[in-house]
PDB file of C-alpha atoms in Angstrom:
ATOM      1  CA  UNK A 262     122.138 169.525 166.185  1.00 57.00           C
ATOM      2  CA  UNK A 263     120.170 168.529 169.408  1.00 54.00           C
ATOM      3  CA  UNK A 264     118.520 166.159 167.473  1.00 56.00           C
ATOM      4  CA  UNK A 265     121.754 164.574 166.027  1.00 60.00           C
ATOM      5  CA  UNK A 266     123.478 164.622 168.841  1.00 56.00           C
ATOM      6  CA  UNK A 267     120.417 162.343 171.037  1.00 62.00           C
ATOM      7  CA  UNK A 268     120.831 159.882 168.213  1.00 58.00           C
ATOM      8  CA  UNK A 269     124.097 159.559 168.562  1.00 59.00           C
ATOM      9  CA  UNK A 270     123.974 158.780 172.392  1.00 63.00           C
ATOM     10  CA  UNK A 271     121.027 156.277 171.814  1.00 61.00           C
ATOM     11  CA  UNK A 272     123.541 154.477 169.133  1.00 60.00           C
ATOM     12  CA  UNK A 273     126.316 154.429 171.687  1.00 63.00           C
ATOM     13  CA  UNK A 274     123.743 152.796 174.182  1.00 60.00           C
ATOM     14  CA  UNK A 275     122.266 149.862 171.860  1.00 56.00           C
ATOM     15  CA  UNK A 276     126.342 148.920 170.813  1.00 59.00           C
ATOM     16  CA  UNK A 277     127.671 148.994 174.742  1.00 57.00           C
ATOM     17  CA  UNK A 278     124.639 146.642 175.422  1.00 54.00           C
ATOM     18  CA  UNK A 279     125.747 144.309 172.451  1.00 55.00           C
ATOM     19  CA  UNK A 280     128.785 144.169 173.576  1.00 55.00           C
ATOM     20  CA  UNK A 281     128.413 142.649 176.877  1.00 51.00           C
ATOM     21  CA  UNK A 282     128.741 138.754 177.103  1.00 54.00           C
ATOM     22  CA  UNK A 283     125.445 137.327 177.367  1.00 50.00           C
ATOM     23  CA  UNK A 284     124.577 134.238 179.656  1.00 48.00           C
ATOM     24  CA  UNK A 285     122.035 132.024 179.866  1.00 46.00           C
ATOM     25  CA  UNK A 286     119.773 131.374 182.842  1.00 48.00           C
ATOM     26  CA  UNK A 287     120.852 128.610 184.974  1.00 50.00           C
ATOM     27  CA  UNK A 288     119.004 125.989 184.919  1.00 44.00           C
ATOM     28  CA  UNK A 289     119.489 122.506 187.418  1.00 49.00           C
ATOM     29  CA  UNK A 290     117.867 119.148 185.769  1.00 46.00           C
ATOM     30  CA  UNK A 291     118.106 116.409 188.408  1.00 53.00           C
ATOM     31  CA  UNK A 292     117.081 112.949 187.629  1.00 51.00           C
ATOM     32  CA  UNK A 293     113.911 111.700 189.753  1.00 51.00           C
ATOM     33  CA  UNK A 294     114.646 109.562 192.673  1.00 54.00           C
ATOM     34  CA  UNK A 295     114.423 105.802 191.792  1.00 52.00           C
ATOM     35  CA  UNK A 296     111.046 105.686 193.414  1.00 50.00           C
ATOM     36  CA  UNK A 297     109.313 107.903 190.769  1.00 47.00           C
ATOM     37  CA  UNK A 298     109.109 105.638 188.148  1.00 47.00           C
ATOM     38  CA  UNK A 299     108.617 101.755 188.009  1.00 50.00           C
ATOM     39  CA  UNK A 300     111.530  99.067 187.964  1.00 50.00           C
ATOM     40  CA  UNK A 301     112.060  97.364 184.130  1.00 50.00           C
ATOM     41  CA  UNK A 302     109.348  94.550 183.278  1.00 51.00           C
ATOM     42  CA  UNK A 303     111.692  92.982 180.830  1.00 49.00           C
ATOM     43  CA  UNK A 304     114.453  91.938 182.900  1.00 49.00           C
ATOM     44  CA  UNK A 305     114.279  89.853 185.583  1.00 48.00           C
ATOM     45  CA  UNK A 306     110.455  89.697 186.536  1.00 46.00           C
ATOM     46  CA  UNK A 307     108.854  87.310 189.358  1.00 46.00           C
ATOM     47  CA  UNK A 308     108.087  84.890 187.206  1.00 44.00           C
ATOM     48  CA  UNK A 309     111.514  84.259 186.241  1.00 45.00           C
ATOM     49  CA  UNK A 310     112.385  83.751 190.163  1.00 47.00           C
ATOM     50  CA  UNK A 311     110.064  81.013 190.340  1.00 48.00           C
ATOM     51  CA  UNK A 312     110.143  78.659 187.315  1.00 50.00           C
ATOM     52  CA  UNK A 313     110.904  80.283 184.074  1.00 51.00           C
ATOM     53  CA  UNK A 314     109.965  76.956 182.360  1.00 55.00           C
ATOM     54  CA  UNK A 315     106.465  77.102 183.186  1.00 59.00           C
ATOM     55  CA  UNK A 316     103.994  77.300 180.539  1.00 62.00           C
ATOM     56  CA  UNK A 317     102.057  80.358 181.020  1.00 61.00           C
ATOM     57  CA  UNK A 318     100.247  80.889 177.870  1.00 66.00           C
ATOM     58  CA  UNK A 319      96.778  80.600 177.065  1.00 65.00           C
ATOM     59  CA  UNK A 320      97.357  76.863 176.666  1.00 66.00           C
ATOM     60  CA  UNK A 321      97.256  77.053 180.335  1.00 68.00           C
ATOM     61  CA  UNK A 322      94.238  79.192 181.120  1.00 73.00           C
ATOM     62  CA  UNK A 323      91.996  78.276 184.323  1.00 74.00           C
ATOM     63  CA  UNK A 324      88.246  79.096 184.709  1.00 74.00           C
ATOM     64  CA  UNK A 325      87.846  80.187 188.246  1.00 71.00           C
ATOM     65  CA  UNK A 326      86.520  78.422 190.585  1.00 69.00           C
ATOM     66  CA  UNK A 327      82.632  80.164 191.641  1.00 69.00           C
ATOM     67  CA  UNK A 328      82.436  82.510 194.731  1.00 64.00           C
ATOM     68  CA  UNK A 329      82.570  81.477 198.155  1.00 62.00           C
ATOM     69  CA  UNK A 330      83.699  77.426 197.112  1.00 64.00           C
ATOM     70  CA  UNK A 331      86.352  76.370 199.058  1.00 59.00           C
ATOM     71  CA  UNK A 332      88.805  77.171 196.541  1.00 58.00           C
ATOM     72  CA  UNK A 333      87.899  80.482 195.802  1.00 61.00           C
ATOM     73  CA  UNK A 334      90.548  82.123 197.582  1.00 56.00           C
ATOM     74  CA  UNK A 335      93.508  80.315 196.503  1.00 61.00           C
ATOM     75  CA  UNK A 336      95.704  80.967 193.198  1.00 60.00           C
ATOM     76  CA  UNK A 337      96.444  78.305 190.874  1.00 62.00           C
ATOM     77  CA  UNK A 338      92.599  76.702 191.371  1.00 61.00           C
ATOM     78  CA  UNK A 339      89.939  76.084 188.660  1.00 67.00           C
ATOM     79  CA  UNK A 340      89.120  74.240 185.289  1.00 70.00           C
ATOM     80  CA  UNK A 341      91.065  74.513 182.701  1.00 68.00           C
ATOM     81  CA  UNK A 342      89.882  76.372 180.265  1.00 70.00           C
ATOM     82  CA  UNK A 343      91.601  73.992 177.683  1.00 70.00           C
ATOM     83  CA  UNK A 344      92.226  70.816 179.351  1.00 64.00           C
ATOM     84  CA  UNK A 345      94.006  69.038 175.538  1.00 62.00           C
ATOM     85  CA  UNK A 346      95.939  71.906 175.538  1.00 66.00           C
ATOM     86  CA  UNK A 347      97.620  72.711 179.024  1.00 64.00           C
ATOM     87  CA  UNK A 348     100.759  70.862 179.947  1.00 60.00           C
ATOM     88  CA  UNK A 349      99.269  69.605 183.316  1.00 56.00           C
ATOM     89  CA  UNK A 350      96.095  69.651 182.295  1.00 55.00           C
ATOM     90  CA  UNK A 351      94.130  65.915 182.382  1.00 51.00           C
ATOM     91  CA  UNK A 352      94.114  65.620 178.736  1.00 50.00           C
ATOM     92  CA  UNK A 353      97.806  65.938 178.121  1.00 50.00           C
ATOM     93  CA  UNK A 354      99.290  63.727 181.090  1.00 45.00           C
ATOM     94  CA  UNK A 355      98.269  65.937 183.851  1.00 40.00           C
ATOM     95  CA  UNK A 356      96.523  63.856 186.823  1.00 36.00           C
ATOM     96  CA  UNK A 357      95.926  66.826 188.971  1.00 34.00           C
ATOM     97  CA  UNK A 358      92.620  68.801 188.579  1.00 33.00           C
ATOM     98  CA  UNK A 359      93.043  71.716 190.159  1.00 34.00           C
ATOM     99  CA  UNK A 360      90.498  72.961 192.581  1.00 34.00           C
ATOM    100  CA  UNK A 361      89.885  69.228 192.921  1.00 34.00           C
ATOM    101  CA  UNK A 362      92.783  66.993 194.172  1.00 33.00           C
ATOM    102  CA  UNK A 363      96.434  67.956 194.977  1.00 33.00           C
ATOM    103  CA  UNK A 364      97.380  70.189 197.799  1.00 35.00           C
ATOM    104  CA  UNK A 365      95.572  73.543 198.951  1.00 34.00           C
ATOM    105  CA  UNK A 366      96.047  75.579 201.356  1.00 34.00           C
ATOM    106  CA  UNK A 367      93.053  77.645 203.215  1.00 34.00           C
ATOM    107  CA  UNK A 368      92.437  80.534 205.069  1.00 36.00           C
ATOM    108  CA  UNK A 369      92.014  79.533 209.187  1.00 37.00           C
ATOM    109  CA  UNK A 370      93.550  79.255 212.318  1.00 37.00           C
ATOM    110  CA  UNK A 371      96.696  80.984 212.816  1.00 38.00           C
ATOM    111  CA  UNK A 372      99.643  78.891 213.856  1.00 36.00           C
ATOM    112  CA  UNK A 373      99.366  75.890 212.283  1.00 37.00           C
ATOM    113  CA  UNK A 374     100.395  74.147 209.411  1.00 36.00           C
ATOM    114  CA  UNK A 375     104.183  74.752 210.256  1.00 38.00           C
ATOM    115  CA  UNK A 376     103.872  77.901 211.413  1.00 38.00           C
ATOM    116  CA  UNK A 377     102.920  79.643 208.076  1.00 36.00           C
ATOM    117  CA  UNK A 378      99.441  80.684 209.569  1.00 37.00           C
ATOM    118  CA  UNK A 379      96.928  78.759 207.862  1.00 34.00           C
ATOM    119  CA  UNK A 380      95.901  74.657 207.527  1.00 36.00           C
ATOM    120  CA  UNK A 381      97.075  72.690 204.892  1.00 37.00           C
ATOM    121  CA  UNK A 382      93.795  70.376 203.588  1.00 36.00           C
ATOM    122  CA  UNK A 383      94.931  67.572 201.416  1.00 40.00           C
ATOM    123  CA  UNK A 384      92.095  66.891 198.206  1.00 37.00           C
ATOM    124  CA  UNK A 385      92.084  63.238 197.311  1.00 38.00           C
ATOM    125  CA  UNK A 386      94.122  62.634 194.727  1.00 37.00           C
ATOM    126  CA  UNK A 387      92.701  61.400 191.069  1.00 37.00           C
ATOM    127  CA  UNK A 388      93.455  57.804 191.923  1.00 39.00           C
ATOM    128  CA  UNK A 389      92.083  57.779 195.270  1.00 41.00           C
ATOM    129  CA  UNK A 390      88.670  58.443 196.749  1.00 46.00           C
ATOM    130  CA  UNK A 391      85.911  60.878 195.776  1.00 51.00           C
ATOM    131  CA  UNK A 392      84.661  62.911 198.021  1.00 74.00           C
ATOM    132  CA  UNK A 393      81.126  63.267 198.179  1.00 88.00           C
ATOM    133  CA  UNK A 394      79.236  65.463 195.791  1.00 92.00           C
ATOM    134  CA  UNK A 395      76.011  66.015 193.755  1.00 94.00           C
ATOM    135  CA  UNK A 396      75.985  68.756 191.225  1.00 92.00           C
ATOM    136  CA  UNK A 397      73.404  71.436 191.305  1.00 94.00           C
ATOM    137  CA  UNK A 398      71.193  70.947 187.918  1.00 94.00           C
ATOM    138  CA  UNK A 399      67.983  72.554 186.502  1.00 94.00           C
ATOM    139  CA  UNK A 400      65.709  69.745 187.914  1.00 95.00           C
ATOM    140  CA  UNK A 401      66.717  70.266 191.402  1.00 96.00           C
ATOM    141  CA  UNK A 402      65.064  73.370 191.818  1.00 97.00           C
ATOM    142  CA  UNK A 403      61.428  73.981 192.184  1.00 97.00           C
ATOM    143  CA  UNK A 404      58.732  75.600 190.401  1.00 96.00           C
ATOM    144  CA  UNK A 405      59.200  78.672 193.093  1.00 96.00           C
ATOM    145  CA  UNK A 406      62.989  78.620 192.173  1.00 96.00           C
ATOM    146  CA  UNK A 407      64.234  77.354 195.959  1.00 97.00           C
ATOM    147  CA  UNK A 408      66.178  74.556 196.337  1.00 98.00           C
ATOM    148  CA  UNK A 409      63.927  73.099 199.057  1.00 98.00           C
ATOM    149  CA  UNK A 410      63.358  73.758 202.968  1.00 98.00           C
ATOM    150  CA  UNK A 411      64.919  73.488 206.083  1.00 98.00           C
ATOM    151  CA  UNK A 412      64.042  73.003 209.371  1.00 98.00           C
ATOM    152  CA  UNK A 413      65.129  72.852 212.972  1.00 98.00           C
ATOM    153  CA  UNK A 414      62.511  72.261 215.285  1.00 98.00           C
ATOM    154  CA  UNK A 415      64.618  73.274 218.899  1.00 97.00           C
ATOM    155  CA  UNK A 416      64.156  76.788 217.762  1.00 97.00           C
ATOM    156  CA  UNK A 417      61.148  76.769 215.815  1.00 97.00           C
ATOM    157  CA  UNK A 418      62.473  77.472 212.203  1.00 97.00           C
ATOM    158  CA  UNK A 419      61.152  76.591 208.937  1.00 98.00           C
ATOM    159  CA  UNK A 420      63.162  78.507 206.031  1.00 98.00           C
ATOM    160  CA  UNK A 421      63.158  77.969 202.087  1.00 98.00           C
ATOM    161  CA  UNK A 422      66.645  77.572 200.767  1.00 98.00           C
ATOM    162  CA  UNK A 423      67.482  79.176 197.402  1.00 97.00           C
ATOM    163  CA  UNK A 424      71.014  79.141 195.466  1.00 96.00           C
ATOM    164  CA  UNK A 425      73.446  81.787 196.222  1.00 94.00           C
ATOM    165  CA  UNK A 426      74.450  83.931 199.445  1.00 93.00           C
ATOM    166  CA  UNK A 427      74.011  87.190 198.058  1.00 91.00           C
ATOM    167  CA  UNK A 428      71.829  89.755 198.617  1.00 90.00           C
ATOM    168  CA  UNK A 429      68.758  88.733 196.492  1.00 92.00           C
ATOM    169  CA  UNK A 430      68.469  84.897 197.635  1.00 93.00           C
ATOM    170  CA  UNK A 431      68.975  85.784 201.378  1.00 94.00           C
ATOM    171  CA  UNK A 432      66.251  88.440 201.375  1.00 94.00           C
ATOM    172  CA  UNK A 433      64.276  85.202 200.361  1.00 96.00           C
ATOM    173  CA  UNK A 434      65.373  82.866 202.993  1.00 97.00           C
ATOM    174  CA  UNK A 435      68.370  80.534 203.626  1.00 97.00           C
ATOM    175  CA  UNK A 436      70.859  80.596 200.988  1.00 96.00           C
ATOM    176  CA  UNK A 437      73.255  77.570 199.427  1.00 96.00           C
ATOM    177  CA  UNK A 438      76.985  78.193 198.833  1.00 95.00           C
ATOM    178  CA  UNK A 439      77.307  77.943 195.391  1.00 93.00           C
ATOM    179  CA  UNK A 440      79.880  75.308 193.715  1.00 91.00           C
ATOM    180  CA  UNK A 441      78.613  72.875 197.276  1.00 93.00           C
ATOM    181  CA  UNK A 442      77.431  70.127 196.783  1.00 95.00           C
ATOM    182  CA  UNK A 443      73.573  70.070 196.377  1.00 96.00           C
ATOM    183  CA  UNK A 444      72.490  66.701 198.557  1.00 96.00           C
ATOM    184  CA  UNK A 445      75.220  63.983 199.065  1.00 95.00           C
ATOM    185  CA  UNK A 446      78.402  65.554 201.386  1.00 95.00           C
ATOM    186  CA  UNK A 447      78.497  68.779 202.816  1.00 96.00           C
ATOM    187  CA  UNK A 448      75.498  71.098 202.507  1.00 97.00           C
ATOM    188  CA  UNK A 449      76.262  74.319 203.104  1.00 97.00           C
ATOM    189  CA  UNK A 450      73.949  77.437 203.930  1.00 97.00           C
ATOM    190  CA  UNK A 451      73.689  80.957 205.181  1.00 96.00           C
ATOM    191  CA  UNK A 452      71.743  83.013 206.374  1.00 96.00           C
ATOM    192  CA  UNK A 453      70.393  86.175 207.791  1.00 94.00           C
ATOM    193  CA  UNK A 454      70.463  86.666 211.964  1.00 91.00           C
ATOM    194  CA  UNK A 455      68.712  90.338 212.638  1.00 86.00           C
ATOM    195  CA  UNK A 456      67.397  93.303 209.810  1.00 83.00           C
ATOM    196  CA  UNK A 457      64.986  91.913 207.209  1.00 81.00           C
ATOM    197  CA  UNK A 458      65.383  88.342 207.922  1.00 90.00           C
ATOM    198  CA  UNK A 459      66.028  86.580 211.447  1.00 92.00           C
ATOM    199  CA  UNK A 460      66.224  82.941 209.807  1.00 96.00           C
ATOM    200  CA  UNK A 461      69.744  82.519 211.593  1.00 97.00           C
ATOM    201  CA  UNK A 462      69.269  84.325 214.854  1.00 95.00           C
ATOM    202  CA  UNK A 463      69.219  81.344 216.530  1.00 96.00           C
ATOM    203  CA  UNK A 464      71.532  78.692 215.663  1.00 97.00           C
ATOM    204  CA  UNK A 465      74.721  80.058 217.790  1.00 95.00           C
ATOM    205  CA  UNK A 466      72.283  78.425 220.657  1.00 96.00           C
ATOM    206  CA  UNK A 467      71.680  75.273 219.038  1.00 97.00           C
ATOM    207  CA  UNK A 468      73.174  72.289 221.498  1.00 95.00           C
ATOM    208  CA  UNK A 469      74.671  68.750 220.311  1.00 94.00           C
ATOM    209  CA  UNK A 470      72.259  66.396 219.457  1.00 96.00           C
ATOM    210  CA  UNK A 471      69.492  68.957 217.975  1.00 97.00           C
ATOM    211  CA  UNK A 472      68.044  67.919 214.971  1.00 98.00           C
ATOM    212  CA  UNK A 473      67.931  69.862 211.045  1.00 98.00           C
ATOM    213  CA  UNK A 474      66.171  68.028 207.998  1.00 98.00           C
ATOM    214  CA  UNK A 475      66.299  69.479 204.952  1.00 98.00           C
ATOM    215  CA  UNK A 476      64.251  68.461 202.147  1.00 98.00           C
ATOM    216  CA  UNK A 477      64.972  68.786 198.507  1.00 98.00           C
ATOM    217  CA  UNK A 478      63.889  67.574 195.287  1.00 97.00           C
ATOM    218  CA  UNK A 479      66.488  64.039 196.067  1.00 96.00           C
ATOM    219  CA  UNK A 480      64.224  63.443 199.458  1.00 96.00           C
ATOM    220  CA  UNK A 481      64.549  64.239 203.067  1.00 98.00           C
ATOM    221  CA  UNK A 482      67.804  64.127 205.612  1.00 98.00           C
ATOM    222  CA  UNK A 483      68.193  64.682 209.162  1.00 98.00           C
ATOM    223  CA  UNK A 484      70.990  65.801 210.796  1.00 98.00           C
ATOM    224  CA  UNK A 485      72.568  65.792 214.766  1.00 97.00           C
ATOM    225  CA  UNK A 486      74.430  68.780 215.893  1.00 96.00           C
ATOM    226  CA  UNK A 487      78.147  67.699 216.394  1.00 95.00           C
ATOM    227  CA  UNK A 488      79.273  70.965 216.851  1.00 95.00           C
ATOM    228  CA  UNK A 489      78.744  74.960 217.276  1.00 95.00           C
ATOM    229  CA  UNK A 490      81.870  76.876 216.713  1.00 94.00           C
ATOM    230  CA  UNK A 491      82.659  80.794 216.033  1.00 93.00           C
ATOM    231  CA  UNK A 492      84.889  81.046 213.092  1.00 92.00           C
ATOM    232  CA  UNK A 493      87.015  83.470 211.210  1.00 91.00           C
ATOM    233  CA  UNK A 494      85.351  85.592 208.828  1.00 90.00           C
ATOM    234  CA  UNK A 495      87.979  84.218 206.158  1.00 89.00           C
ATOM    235  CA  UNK A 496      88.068  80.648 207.097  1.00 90.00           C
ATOM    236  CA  UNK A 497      86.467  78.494 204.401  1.00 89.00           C
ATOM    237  CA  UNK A 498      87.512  75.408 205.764  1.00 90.00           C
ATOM    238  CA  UNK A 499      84.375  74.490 206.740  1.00 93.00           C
ATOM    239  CA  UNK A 500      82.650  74.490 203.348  1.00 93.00           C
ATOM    240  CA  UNK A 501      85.062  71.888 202.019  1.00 90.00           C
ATOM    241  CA  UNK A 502      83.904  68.591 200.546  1.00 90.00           C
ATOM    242  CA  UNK A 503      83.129  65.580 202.557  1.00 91.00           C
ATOM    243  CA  UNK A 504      82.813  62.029 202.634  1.00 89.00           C
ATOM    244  CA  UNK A 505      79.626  61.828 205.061  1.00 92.00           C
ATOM    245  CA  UNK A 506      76.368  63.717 204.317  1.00 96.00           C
ATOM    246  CA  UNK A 507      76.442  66.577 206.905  1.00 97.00           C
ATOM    247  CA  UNK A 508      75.119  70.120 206.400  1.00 98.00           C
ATOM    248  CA  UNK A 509      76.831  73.459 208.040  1.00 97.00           C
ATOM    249  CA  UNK A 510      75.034  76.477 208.333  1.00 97.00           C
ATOM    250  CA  UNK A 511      76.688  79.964 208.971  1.00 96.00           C
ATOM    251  CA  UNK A 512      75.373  83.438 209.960  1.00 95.00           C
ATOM    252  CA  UNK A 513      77.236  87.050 211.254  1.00 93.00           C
ATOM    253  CA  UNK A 514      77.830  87.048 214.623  1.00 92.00           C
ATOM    254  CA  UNK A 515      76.690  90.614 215.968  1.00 88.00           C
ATOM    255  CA  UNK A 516      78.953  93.744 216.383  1.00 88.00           C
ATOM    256  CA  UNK A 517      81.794  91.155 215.286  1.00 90.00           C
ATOM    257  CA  UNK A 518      82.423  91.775 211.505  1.00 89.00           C
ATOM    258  CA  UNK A 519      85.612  89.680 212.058  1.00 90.00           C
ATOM    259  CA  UNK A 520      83.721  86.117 212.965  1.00 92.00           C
ATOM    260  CA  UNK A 521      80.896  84.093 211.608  1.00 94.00           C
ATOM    261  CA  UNK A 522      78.634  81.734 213.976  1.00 95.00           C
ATOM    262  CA  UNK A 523      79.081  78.305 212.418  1.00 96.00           C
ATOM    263  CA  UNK A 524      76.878  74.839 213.182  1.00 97.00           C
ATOM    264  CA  UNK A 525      77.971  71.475 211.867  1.00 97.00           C
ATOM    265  CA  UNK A 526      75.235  68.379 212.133  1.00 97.00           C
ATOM    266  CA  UNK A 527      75.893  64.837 210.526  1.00 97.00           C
ATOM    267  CA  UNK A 528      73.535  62.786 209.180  1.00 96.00           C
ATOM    268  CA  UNK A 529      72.232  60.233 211.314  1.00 84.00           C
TER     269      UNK A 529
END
């Protein structure tokens, strides 16, 4: 009976508790804020705010310009990659090169050039004149692998000059801005002032009228001093192309990071 009747009262239990309503835990899905996720690529994308009649397919694909050439920092510069193929390329009624004529615009002086900050340099157009410029080939380098020697007698240096301003060449000696010109226009160098090398230490106190020569495999120059200047660690404006045969040489200017000593001589 005491049995019966405990079975009876657990029965009673389980149907009052499957009676009651049951309800589910409350739950709150909020949508992200916009910034969580990225805005639609499909619709209205920068390109279509510029020019959406712009060819911007492979057709129109530029080689970059090399490292540290006066170009290197701008968009829009280099070969093409298929000159008969791009719509402004030389081949196919273009007569604009880029990273050779038109209109660039370089890293400098602040201020200028309407007040957006940086110079505008003007590249001679196709039908204009050419700026000086000899290529770098195989048979202008020696059997040591420089590109020949440089000297400046006021402060007593005599420094090999090899191609490229990375780590390797200027470890070696002086080393040549790649995509400059290798003899005619402007030569341009760097070079080490303190640490393993010292071949630069010395120019920031060069005075107007000193003399450089360089000698390569095309024969020997000599240069004046026209200037000594501290520039910008991002102004390239001084490795552009030029008419006259002049070299410029650059090194760090101590505890500055920011600026760069840079010398300027013209050939006599």
């Amino acid at each position: 009976m005491k049995k019966r009747l405990m079975g009876l009262t657990a029965a009673s239990c389980l149907l009052a508790a499957l009676a009651l309503p049951g309800y589910a835990q409350d739950y709150n899905f909020k949508a992200p804020s916009a910034g969580d996720f990225g805005t639609p690529t499909s619709d209205d994308t920068i390109y279509e705010w510029i020019d959406p009649n712009v060819d911007r397919s492979k057709n129109s694909a530029l080689i970059p310009p090399g490292f540290g050439t006066p170009s290197s920092y701008l968009p829009n510069f280099g070969e093409f990659l298929t000159p008969n193929l791009a719509a402004g390329g030389p081949l196919n009624g273009g007569n604009l090169i880029p990273g050779t004529v038109g209109t660039a615009t370089l890293p400098g002086t602040p201020g200028t050039n309407g007040g957006t900050g940086y110079p505008t340099v003007d590249y001679p157009t196709a039908s204009g004149p050419v700026t000086a410029f000899t290529e770098l080939t195989p048979d202008l380098y020696y059997s040591d692998g420089s590109l020949g020697t440089l000297k400046i007698p006021s402060i007593g240096l005599t420094v090999k000059v090899y191609e490229g301003t990375g780590s390797a060449p200027l470890l070696k000696g002086a080393g040549h801005f790649t995509g400059t010109t290798a003899w005619d226009g402007n030569y341009c160098l760097a070079g080490h002032n303190r640490g393993v090398r010292n071949d630069f230490g010395k120019i920031h106190t060069l005075r107007t009228g000193d003399t450089i020569s360089l000698s390569t495999p095309l024969g020997t120059r000599t240069y004046s001093v026209t200037s000594v200047s501290k520039v910008g660690v991002t102004d390239t404006s001084m490795l552009e192309a030029t008419a006259d045969n002049c070299i410029t040489l650059f090194t760090c200017v101590e505890n500055q990071p920011a600026y760069r000593w840079c010398v300027r001589a013209v050939a006599g």
